[in-house]
Coordinates of C-alpha atoms in Angstrom, one line a residue:
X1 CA 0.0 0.0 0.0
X2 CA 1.5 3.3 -0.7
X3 CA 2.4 6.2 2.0
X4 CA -0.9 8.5 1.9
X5 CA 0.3 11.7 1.3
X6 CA -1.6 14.5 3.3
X7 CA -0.3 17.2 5.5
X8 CA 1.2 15.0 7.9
X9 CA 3.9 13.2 5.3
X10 CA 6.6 15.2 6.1
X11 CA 6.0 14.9 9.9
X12 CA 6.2 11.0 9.6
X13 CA 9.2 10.9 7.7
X14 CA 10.7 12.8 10.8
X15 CA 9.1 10.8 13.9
X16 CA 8.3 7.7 11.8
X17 CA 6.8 5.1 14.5
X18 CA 6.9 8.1 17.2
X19 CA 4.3 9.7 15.0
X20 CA 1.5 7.6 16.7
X21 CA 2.4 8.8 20.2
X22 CA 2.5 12.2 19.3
X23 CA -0.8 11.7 17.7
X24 CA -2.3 10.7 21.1
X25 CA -1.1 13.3 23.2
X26 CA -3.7 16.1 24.9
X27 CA -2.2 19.5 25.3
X28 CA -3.5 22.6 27.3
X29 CA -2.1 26.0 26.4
X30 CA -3.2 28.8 29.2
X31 CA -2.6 32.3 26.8
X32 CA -2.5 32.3 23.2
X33 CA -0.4 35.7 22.1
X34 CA 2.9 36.0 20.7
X35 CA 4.3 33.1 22.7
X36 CA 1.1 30.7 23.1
X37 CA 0.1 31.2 19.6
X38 CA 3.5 30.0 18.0
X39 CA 3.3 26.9 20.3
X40 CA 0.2 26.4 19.2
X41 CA 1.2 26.8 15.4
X42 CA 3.9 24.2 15.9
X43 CA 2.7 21.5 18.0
X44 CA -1.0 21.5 15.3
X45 CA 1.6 20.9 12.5
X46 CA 3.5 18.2 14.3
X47 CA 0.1 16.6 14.7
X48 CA -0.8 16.4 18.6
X49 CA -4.0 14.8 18.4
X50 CA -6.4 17.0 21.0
X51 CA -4.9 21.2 21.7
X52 CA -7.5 23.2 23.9
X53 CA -6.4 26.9 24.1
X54 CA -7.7 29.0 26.5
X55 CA -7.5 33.1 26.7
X56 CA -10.3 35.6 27.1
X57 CA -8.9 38.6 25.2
X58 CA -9.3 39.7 21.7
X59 CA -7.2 41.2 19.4
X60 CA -6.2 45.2 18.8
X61 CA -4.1 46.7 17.0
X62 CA -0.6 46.4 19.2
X63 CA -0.8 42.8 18.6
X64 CA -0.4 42.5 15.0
X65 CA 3.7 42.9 15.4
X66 CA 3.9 39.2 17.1
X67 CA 0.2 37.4 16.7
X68 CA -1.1 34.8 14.8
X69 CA -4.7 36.1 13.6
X70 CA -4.1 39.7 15.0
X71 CA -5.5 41.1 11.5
X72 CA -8.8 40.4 12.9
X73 CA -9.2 43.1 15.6
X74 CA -12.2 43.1 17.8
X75 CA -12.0 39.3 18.1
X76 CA -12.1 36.5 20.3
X77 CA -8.2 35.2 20.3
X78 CA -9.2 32.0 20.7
X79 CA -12.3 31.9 18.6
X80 CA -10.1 32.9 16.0
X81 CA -7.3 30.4 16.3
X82 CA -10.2 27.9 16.1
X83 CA -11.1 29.3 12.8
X84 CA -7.6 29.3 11.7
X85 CA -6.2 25.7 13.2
X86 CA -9.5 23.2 12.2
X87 CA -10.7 20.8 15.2
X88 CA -8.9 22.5 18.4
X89 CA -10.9 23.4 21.4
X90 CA -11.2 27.5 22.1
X91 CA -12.5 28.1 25.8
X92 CA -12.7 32.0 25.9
X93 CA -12.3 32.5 28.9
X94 CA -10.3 34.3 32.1
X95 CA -7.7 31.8 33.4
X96 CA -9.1 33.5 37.3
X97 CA -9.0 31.6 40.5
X98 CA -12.3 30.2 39.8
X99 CA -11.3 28.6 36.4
X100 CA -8.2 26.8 38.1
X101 CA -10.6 25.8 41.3
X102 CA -13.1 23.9 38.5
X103 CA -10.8 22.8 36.0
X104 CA -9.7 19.6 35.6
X105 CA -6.0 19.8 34.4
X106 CA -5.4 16.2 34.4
X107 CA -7.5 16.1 31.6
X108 CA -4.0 16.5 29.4
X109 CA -0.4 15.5 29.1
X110 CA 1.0 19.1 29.1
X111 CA -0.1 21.6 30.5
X112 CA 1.9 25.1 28.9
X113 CA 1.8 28.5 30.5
X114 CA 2.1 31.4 28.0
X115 CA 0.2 34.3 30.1
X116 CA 2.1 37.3 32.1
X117 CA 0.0 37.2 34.8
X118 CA 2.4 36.8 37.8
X119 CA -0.4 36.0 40.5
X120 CA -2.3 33.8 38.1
X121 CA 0.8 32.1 36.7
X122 CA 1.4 31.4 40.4
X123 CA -1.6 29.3 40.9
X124 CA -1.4 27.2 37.6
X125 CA 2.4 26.4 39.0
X126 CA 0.8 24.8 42.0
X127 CA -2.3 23.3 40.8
X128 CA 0.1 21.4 38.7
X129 CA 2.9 21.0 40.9
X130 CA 2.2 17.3 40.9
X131 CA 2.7 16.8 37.0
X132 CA 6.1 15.2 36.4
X133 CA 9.1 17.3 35.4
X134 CA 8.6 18.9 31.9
X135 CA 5.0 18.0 31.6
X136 CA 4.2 21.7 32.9
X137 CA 6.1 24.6 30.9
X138 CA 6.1 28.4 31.6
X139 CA 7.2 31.1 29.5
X140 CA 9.5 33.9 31.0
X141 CA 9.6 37.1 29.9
X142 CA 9.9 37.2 26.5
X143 CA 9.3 41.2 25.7
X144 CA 12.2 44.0 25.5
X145 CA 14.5 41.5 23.7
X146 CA 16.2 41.5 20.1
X147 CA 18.1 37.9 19.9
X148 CA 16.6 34.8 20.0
X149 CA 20.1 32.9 20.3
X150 CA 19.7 33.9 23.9
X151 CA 16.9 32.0 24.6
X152 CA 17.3 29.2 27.5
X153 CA 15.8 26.3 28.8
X154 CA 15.8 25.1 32.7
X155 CA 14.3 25.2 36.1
X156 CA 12.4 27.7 37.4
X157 CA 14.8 28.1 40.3
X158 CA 17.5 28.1 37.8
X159 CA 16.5 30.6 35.4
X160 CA 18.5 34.3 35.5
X161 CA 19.1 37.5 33.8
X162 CA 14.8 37.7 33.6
X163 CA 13.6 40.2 36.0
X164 CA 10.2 38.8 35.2
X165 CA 11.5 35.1 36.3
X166 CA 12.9 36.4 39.5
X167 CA 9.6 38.3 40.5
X168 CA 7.8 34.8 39.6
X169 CA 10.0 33.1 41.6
X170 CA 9.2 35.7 44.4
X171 CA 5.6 35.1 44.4
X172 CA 6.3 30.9 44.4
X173 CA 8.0 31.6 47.3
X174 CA 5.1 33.6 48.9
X175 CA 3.2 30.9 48.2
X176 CA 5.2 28.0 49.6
X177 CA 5.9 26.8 46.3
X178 CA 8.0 23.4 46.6
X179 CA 8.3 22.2 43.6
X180 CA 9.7 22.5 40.2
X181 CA 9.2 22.9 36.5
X182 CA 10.6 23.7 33.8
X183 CA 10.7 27.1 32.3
X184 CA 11.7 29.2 28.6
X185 CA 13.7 32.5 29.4
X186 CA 16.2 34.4 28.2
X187 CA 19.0 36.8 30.0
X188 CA 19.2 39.2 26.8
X189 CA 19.6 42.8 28.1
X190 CA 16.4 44.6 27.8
X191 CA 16.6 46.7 24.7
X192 CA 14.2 49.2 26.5
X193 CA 11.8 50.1 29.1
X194 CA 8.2 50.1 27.5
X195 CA 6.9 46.7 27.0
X196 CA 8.2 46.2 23.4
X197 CA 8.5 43.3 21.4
X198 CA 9.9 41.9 18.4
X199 CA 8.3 38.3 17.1
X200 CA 11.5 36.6 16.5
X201 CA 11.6 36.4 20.3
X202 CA 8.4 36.0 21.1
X203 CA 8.0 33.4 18.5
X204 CA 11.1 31.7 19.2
X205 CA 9.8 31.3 22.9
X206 CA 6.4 29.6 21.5
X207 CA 8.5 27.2 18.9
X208 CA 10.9 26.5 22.0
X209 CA 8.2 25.4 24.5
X210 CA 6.4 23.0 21.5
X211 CA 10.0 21.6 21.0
X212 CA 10.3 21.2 24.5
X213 CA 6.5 19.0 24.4
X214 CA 8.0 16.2 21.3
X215 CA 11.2 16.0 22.5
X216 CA 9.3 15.2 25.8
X217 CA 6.9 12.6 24.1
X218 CA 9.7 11.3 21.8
X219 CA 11.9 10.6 25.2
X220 CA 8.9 8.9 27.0
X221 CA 7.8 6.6 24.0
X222 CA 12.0 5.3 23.5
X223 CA 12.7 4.6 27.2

């Protein structure tokens, strides 16, 4: 029987058997702007089998340096990326206390944290604190930088040169935070004070954490 040929072809060639795995994998991404949407791009190409996304703002005008769908402004961010990526899950909504208090986040295999809401980020980290290492992913401070060669990959203790990352670390302390996960940052130098951003950062970050998911799945599946 010949090899189908559809929009997956190149993807199998890649993974080959791994493929499958990824395939059945269920991924949760909490923010869907210049970080969450490239993650989202990437890991709906590389054919991860159920992506829910979840963000309650819409797009204006600022938006259309670094996000997928920002042409649309007025609209639902998720409601557009439905649109645009056929078959995932939109819940527009706030990502509040009450969301994380209801939710049930073992629902999925990753669960990836692209929002800049410090107290907020701060309760996902521990409603998920029990999810093995590299199954939950947050996403620095991307904003104010120029290179992504800078871009790192480590603990959240670990992390450095992101004055965003320390005050996250600050409020996981406040909160008795004991455990760990795995986070994207980058020291870069801020290039200025205003929150500006350039989308071959912000992207990067995004395409980062999605690498950071299949190398994940690819690990589990060869041990």
């Amino acid at each position: 029987m010949s090899e189908p040929i559809d929009r997956f072809t190149r993807i199998r060639w890649l993974f080959k058997n791994d493929f499958e795995k990824i395939r059945q994998q269920r991924v949760l991404i909490c923010g869907v702007g210049g970080v969450g949407g490239f993650a989202l791009d990437a890991l709906y190409r590389v054919g991860i089998g159920q992506i829910t996304i979840i963000d309650k703002d819409v797009f204006d005008v600022t938006n259309q340096n670094r996000q997928i769908g920002s042409e649309r402004i007025g609209e639902s961010k998720v409601l557009v990326l439905q649109d645009l990526y056929k078959g995932i899950q939109a819940l527009n909504l706030h990502v509040d206390e009450a969301f994380l208090n209801s939710f049930n986040f073992r629902d999925y295999d990753y669960i990836l944290d692209c929002m800049d809401d410090l107290p907020i980020k701060t309760s996902l980290a521990i409603k998920c604190q029990d999810f093995a290492y590299g199954k939950f992913i947050s996403s620095m401070g991307s904003a104010k930088r120029l290179n992504p060669k800078h871009i790192k990959v480590g603990s959240v203790w670990e992390s450095y040169g992101d004055k965003f990352g320390r005050k996250f670390r600050d409020f996981l302390k406040k909160r008795r935070f004991k455990g760990d996960f795995k986070v994207v940052f980058s020291p870069e130098v801020p290039h200025c004070i205003e929150l500006g951003s350039f989308n071959a950062v912000t992207a990067s970050f995004g395409l980062q954490i999605a690498s950071e998911v299949v190398q994940d799945i690819i690990k589990n599946e060869r041990q």
